[in-house]
Amino acid sequence: QAQLVESGGGLVQPGGSLLLSCQASGFSLYLYSIGWFRQFPGKEREAVSCIVDNKTTYYEKSVKDRFTISRDDAKNTVYLQMNDLKPDETAVYFCQTVGTAGDPERLTACWADSDQWGQGTQVTVSS
């Protein structure tokens, strides 16, 4: 069964860092563009960052320069390194296959292209 499994969340103090992992099973990740999304309580999921390859990425404006997305297709995994986390970034983080817009030099948007979501990983930023 094809699925994406998120891990790496936890409790971190403001200004701290976390590394999230998105492990694919049942399919080869290299065939897909992948995005990280987050969902605040009572809100819709929003795109945080997406990756086509390690040179073609998208970041939501508020996370640019603090978050880094990367992929290791040999490990069938996409990562999200999150630095300088803020309390209002407390949310459940999900990964998903995505569609993208923009040119290879600079993606301008990305969106989930499936409605099958995993359980996500909880990120709590609090002192």
One Martini backbone bead per residue (centre of mass of N, CA, C, O) as a GRO file, in nm:
protein
  127
    1GLN     BB    1   0.094   0.037   0.025
    2ALA     BB    2   0.068   0.362  -0.035
    3GLN     BB    3   0.279   0.583   0.168
    4LEU     BB    4   0.306   0.849   0.409
    5VAL     BB    5   0.547   0.917   0.676
    6GLU     BB    6   0.558   1.104   0.960
    7SER     BB    7   0.840   1.262   1.140
    8GLY     BB    8   0.997   1.456   1.425
    9GLY     BB    9   0.832   1.561   1.622
   10GLY     BB   10   0.764   1.805   1.896
   11LEU     BB   11   0.915   1.961   2.166
   12VAL     BB   12   0.995   2.314   2.152
   13GLN     BB   13   1.161   2.589   2.179
   14PRO     BB   14   1.197   2.891   2.116
   15GLY     BB   15   1.438   2.879   1.851
   16GLY     BB   16   1.430   2.604   1.767
   17SER     BB   17   1.474   2.262   1.639
   18LEU     BB   18   1.367   2.056   1.353
   19LEU     BB   19   1.340   1.722   1.199
   20LEU     BB   20   1.163   1.622   0.930
   21SER     BB   21   1.002   1.321   0.807
   22CYS     BB   22   0.933   1.157   0.477
   23GLN     BB   23   0.815   0.834   0.427
   24ALA     BB   24   0.815   0.608   0.173
   25SER     BB   25   0.572   0.355   0.072
   26GLY     BB   26   0.504   0.159  -0.222
   27PHE     BB   27   0.694   0.385  -0.357
   28SER     BB   28   0.863   0.613  -0.568
   29LEU     BB   29   0.961   0.929  -0.487
   30TYR     BB   30   1.117   1.038  -0.750
   31LEU     BB   31   0.839   1.081  -0.918
   32TYR     BB   32   0.789   1.318  -0.700
   33SER     BB   33   0.643   1.582  -0.568
   34ILE     BB   34   0.695   1.742  -0.244
   35GLY     BB   35   0.512   1.835   0.055
   36TRP     BB   36   0.464   2.064   0.318
   37PHE     BB   37   0.225   2.075   0.582
   38ARG     BB   38  -0.010   2.269   0.784
   39GLN     BB   39  -0.224   2.246   1.089
   40PHE     BB   40  -0.435   2.433   1.248
   41PRO     BB   41  -0.664   2.478   1.463
   42GLY     BB   42  -0.948   2.508   1.260
   43LYS     BB   43  -0.781   2.472   0.995
   44GLU     BB   44  -0.635   2.469   0.707
   45ARG     BB   45  -0.423   2.354   0.508
   46GLU     BB   46  -0.074   2.450   0.450
   47ALA     BB   47   0.180   2.549   0.267
   48VAL     BB   48   0.536   2.545   0.323
   49SER     BB   49   0.688   2.319   0.137
   50CYS     BB   50   0.858   2.236  -0.178
   51ILE     BB   51   0.973   1.955  -0.402
   52VAL     BB   52   1.143   1.840  -0.680
   53ASP     BB   53   1.436   1.925  -0.632
   54ASN     BB   54   1.728   2.049  -0.483
   55LYS     BB   55   1.672   2.319  -0.687
   56THR     BB   56   1.344   2.291  -0.656
   57THR     BB   57   1.167   2.529  -0.466
   58TYR     BB   58   0.932   2.602  -0.191
   59TYR     BB   59   0.829   2.893   0.010
   60GLU     BB   60   0.688   3.024   0.252
   61LYS     BB   61   0.745   3.334   0.355
   62SER     BB   62   0.772   3.280   0.679
   63VAL     BB   63   1.011   3.039   0.626
   64LYS     BB   64   1.210   3.175   0.489
   65ASP     BB   65   1.544   3.111   0.607
   66ARG     BB   66   1.451   2.862   0.820
   67PHE     BB   67   1.372   2.657   0.607
   68THR     BB   68   1.457   2.314   0.481
   69ILE     BB   69   1.435   2.136   0.187
   70SER     BB   70   1.471   1.778   0.120
   71ARG     BB   71   1.618   1.496  -0.067
   72ASP     BB   72   1.631   1.118  -0.055
   73ASP     BB   73   1.583   0.882  -0.287
   74ALA     BB   74   1.739   0.639  -0.165
   75LYS     BB   75   1.541   0.674   0.107
   76ASN     BB   76   1.254   0.778   0.045
   77THR     BB   77   1.306   1.095   0.144
   78VAL     BB   78   1.177   1.384   0.314
   79TYR     BB   79   1.281   1.701   0.438
   80LEU     BB   80   1.247   1.929   0.738
   81GLN     BB   81   1.420   2.204   0.830
   82MET     BB   82   1.368   2.367   1.148
   83ASN     BB   83   1.422   2.701   1.239
   84ASP     BB   84   1.332   2.926   1.455
   85LEU     BB   85   1.090   2.865   1.620
   86LYS     BB   86   0.742   2.937   1.671
   87PRO     BB   87   0.457   2.930   1.849
   88ASP     BB   88   0.272   2.978   1.577
   89GLU     BB   89   0.387   2.676   1.465
   90THR     BB   90   0.185   2.520   1.597
   91ALA     BB   91   0.134   2.189   1.459
   92VAL     BB   92   0.040   1.983   1.202
   93TYR     BB   93   0.251   1.781   1.001
   94PHE     BB   94   0.260   1.725   0.647
   95CYS     BB   95   0.276   1.504   0.370
   96GLN     BB   96   0.279   1.536  -0.001
   97THR     BB   97   0.178   1.528  -0.298
   98VAL     BB   98   0.248   1.756  -0.578
   99GLY     BB   99   0.183   2.053  -0.727
  100THR     BB  100   0.321   2.299  -0.958
  101ALA     BB  101   0.448   2.638  -0.994
  102GLY     BB  102   0.660   2.749  -1.228
  103ASP     BB  103   0.994   2.751  -1.249
  104PRO     BB  104   1.288   2.587  -1.188
  105GLU     BB  105   1.408   2.842  -1.039
  106ARG     BB  106   1.094   2.919  -0.939
  107LEU     BB  107   0.860   2.861  -0.729
  108THR     BB  108   0.514   2.986  -0.657
  109ALA     BB  109   0.362   2.701  -0.611
  110CYS     BB  110   0.165   2.465  -0.410
  111TRP     BB  111  -0.019   2.143  -0.412
  112ALA     BB  112  -0.226   1.911  -0.339
  113ASP     BB  113  -0.286   1.580  -0.521
  114SER     BB  114  -0.423   1.466  -0.253
  115ASP     BB  115  -0.669   1.321  -0.003
  116GLN     BB  116  -0.443   1.137   0.125
  117TRP     BB  117  -0.371   1.125   0.462
  118GLY     BB  118  -0.191   1.125   0.720
  119GLN     BB  119  -0.117   1.187   1.063
  120GLY     BB  120   0.129   1.317   1.119
  121THR     BB  121   0.321   1.577   1.302
  122GLN     BB  122   0.378   1.713   1.605
  123VAL     BB  123   0.425   2.065   1.670
  124THR     BB  124   0.573   2.220   1.963
  125VAL     BB  125   0.595   2.566   2.065
  126SER     BB  126   0.745   2.595   2.389
  127SER     BB  127   0.827   2.706   2.732
   0.00000   0.00000   0.00000
